Coordinates of C-alpha atoms in Angstrom, one line a residue:
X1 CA 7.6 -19.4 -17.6
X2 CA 7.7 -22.6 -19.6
X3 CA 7.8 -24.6 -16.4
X4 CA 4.8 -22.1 -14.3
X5 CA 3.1 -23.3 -17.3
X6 CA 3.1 -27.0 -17.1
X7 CA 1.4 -26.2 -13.3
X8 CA -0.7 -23.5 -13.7
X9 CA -3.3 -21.8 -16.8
X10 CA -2.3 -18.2 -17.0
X11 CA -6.2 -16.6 -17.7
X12 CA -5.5 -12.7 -18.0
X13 CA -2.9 -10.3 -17.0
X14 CA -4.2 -8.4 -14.0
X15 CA -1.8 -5.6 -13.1
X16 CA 1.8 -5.0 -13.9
X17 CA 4.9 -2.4 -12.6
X18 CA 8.6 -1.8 -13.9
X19 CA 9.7 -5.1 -12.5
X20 CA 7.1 -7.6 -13.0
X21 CA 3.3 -8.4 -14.5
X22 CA 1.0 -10.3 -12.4
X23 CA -1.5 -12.8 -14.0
X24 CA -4.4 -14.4 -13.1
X25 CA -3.9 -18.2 -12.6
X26 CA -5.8 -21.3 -12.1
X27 CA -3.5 -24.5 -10.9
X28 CA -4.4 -27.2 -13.5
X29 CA -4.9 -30.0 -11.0
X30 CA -7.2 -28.2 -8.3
X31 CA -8.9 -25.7 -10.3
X32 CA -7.8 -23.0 -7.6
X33 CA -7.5 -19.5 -8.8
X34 CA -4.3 -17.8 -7.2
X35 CA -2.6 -14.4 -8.5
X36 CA 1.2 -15.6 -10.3
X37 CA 3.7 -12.4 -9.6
X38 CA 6.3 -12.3 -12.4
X39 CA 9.5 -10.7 -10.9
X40 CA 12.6 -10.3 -13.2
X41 CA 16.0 -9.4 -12.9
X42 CA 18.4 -8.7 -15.8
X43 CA 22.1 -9.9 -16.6
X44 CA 23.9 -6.8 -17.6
X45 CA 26.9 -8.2 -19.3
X46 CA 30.3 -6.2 -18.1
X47 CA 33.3 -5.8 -20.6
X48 CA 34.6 -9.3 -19.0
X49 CA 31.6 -11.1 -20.6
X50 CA 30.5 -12.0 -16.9
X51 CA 26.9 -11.3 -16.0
X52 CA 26.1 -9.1 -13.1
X53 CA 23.0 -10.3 -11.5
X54 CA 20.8 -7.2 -10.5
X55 CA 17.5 -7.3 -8.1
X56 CA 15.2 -4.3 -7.0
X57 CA 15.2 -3.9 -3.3
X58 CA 11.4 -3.3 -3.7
X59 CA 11.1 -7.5 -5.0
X60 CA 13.8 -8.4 -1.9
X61 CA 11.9 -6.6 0.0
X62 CA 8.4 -8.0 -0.7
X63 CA 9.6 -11.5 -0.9
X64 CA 11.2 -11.3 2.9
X65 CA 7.9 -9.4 4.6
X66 CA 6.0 -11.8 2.6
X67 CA 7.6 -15.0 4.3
X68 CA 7.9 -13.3 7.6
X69 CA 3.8 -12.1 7.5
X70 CA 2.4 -15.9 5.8
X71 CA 4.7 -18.5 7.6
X72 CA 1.5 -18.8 9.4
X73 CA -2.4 -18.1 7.9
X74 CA -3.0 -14.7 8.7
X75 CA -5.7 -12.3 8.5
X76 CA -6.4 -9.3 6.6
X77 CA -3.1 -9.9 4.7
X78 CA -2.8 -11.4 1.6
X79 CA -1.3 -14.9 1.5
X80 CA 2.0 -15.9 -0.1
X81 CA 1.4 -19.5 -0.9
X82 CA 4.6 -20.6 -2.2
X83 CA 7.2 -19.5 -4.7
X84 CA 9.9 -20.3 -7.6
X85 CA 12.9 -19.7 -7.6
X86 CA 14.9 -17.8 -10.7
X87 CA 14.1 -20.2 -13.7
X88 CA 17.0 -19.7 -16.2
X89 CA 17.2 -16.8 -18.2
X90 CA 15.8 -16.9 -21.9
X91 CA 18.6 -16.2 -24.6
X92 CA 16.4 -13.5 -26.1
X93 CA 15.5 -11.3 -23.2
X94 CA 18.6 -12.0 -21.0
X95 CA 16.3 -12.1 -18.1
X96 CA 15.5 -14.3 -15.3
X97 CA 12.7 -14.8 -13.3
X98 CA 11.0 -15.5 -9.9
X99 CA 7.2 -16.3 -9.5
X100 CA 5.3 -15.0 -6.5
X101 CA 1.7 -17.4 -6.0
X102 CA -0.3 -15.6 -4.2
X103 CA -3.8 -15.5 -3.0
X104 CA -6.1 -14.4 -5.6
X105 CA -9.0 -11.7 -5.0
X106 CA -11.0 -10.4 -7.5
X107 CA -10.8 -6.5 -6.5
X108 CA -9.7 -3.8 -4.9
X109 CA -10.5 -0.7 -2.9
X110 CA -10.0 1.9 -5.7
X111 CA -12.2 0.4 -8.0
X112 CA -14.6 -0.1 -5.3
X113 CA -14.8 3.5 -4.6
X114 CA -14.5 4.7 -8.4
X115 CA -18.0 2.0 -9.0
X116 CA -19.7 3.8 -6.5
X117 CA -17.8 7.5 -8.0
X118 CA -19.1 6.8 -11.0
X119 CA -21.7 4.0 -10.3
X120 CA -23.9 2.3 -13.2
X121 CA -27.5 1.8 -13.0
X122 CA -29.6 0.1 -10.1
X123 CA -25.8 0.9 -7.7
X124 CA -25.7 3.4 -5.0
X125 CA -23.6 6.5 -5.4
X126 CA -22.2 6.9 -1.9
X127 CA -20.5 4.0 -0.2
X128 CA -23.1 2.7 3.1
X129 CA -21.7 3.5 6.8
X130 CA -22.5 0.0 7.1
X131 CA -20.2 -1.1 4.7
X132 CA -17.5 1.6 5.7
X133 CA -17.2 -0.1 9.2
X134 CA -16.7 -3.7 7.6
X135 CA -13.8 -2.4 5.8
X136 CA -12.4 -0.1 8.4
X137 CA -12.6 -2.8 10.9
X138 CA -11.0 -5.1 8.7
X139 CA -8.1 -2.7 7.9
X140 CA -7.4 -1.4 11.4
X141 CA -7.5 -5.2 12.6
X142 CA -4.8 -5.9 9.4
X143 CA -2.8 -3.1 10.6
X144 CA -3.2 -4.2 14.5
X145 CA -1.6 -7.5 12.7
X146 CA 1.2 -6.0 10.6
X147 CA 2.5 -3.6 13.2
X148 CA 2.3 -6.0 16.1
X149 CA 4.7 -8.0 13.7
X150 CA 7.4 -5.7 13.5
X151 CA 6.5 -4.3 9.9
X152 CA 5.5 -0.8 8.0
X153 CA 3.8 -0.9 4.8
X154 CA 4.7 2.1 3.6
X155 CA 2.2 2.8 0.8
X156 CA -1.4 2.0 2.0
X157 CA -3.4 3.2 -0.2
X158 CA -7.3 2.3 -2.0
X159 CA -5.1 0.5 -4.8
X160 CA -3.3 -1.9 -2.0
X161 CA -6.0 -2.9 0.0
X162 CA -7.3 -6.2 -2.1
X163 CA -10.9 -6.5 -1.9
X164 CA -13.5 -8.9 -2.3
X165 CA -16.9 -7.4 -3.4
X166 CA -19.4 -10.0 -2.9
X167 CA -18.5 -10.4 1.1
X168 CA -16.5 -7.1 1.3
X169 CA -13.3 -8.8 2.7
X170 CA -10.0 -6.7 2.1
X171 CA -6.5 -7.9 2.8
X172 CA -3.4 -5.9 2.1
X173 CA -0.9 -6.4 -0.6
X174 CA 2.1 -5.1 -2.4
X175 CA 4.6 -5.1 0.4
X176 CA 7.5 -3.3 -2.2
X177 CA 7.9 -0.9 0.5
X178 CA 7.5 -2.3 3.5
X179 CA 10.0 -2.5 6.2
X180 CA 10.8 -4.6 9.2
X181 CA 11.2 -1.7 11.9
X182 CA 14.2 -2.2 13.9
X183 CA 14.3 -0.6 17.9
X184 CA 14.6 1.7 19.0
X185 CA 10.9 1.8 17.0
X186 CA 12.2 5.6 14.8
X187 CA 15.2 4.7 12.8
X188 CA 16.4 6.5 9.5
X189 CA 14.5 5.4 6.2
X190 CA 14.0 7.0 2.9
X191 CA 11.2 9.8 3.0
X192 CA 10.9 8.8 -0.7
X193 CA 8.1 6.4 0.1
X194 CA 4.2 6.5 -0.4
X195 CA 1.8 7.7 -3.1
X196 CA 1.4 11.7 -2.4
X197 CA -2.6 11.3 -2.0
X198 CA -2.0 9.2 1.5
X199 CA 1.6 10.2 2.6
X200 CA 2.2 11.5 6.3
X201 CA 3.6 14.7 6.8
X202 CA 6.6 14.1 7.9
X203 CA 7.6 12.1 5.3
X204 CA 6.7 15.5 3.1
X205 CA 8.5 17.4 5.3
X206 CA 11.5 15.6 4.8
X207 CA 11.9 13.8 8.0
X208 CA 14.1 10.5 7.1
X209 CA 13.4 8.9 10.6
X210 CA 9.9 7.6 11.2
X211 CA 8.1 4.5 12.0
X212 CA 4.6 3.2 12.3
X213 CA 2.1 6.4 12.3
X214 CA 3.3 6.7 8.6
X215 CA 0.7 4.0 8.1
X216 CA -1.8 5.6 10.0
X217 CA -2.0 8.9 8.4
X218 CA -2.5 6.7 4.9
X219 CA -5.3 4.6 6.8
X220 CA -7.1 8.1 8.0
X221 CA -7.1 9.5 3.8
X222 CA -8.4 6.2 3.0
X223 CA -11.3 6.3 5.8
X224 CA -12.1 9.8 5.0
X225 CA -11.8 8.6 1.0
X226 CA -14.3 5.9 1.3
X227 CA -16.9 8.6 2.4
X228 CA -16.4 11.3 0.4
X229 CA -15.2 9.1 -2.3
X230 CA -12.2 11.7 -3.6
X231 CA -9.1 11.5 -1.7
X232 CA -9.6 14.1 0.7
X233 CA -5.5 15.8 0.2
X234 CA -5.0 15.7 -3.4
X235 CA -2.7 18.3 -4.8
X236 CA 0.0 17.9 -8.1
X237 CA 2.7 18.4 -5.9
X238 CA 4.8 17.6 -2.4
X239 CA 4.6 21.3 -1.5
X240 CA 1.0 21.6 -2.5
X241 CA 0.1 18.5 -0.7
X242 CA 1.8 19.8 2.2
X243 CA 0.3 23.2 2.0
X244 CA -3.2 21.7 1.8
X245 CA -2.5 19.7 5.3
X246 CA -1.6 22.6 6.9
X247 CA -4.4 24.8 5.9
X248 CA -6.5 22.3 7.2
X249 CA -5.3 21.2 10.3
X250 CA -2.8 24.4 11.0
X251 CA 0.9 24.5 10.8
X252 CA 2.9 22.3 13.1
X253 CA 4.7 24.4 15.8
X254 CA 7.3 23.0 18.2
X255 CA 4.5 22.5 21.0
X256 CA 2.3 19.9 19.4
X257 CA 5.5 18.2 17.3
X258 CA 8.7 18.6 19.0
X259 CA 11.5 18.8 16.3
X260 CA 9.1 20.1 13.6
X261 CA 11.0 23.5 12.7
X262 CA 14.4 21.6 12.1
X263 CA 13.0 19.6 9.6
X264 CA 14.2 20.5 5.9
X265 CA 10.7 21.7 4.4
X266 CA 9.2 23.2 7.3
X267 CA 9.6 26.7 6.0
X268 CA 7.5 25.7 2.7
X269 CA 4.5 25.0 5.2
X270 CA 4.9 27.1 8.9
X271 CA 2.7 30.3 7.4
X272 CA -0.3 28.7 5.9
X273 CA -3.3 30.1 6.9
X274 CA -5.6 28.0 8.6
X275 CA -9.0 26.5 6.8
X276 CA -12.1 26.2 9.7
X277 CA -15.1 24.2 8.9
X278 CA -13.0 21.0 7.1
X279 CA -15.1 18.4 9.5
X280 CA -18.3 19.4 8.3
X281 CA -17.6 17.3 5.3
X282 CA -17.9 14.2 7.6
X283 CA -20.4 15.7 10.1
X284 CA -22.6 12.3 8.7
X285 CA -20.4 10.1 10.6
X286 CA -21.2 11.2 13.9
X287 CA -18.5 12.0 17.0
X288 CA -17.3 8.5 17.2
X289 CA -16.8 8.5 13.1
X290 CA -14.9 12.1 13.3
X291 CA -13.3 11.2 16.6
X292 CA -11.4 8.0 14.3
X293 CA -10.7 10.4 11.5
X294 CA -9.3 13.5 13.4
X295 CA -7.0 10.4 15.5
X296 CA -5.6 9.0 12.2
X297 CA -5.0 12.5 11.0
X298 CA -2.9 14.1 13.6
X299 CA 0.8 15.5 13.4
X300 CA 2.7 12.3 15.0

């Protein structure tokens, strides 16, 4: 830290996880504010005294789709401008670290849609259609970009999707989970992946091989999020999530999702009743609005 120091002014923590704290930084020579990722890793000394050197597969993973997605300037995904290597660990903590220097952007899509949830005087309550196509465009071009490079994110959701509110320009972030998808494009992953609000259904179902529509079902609850401004399947639980699907879009069946009945928790799910009426909540958007929705939320 000593050493980030001398480089950059650390202004204010802006976010943190069980791994790693992310500041706010401003590089002393150029006055350019970038985002400084802290990652540790401990040294859990074993009974020869020797220290076993221990990384999360979420950092190796982020670090690797990082350098594959920024070895050029790209769009729509936030940029990895360089990083340091493990400094030396403190005698204290035992720890070592890596710093991540990133782009820096001032938001993000969940507090965008909890300012206009709970908005303060003189700002809108509902989000404009305008503005919902800037960001939509923006997010279905990122994930045009992402996909077309071989990778999965794995957890979009509002919290991910970096945004800048003066021009409205959103880039993706926290890559933790992402994946490089290997071919043939369905391989077998961990269904343990995503925040519940914006996971697919087959990853609740239990499916463990799966590949890019995982991303697109999460894109759908954010599109149908940023006009309703709740996430549109929010239950306390995987089965209640699941159930809630269902109800609305009718239990999968053999027909339209080959393979569906074998999967682990399809019982939980095959006998809930149907909900009609569920697109009149978006019935502002028009056919070509509900027509995008219904696409991202389809049994893939």
């Amino acid at each position: 830290m000593e050493r980030m120091k001398k480089i950059y002014e650390l202004l204010e923590p802006i976010g943190s996880g069980s791994f790693s704290q992310v500041w706010k930084g401003k590089h002393k020579a150029t006055g350019q504010l970038v985002a400084i990722k802290q990652l540790e890793r401990t040294l859990d000394i074993d009974h020869t005294g020797r220290g076993a050197r221990g990384l999360p597969s979420s950092t190796l993973r982020e670090v690797t789709i990082l350098n594959i997605l920024t070895k050029e300037v790209t769009p729509y995904i936030v940029r990895l401008f360089y990083f340091h290597k493990f400094t030396k660990p403190s005698e204290d903590s035992g720890k070592e670290h890596m710093f991540l220097v990133m782009e820096y952007i001032s938001s993000d899509l969940r507090k965008y849609i909890s300012l206009h949830r709970e908005p303060d005087e003189g700002l809108s309550q509902s989000i404009t259609f305008g503005n919902i196509k800037i960001i939509m465009y923006q997010i279905c071009k990122g994930i045009e970009i992402l996909h077309g490079k071989g990778v999965v994110h794995r957890d979009l959701k509002p919290a991910n999707i970096l945004l800048n509110p003066q021009n409205l320009m959103v880039k993706f972030a926290d890559f933790g989970f992402s994946r490089e998808i290997t071919f043939p494009t369905k391989a077998h992953y961990s269904p343990g992946v995503m925040t519940l609000f914006y996971k697919a259904p087959e990853l609740l179902l239990g499916a463990d091989e799966y590949s890019f529509p995982v991303d697109m079902w999460s894109i759908g609850c954010i599109f149908g999020e940023l006009v309703t401004l709740n996430p549109i399947f929010s239950r306390n639980t995987p089965v209640e999530q699941l159930r809630l699907m269902c109800s609305v879009l009718g239990p999968p069946n053999e027909d339209t999702w080959p393979g569906v009945t074998k999967l682990r928790n399809f019982e939980k799910c095959c006998d809930t009743p149907l909900t009609p009426g569920w697109s009149k909540c978006f019935r502002a958007l028009g056919e070509d609005g509900i027509d995008l929705l219904m696409v991202s939320g389809v049994y893939f």
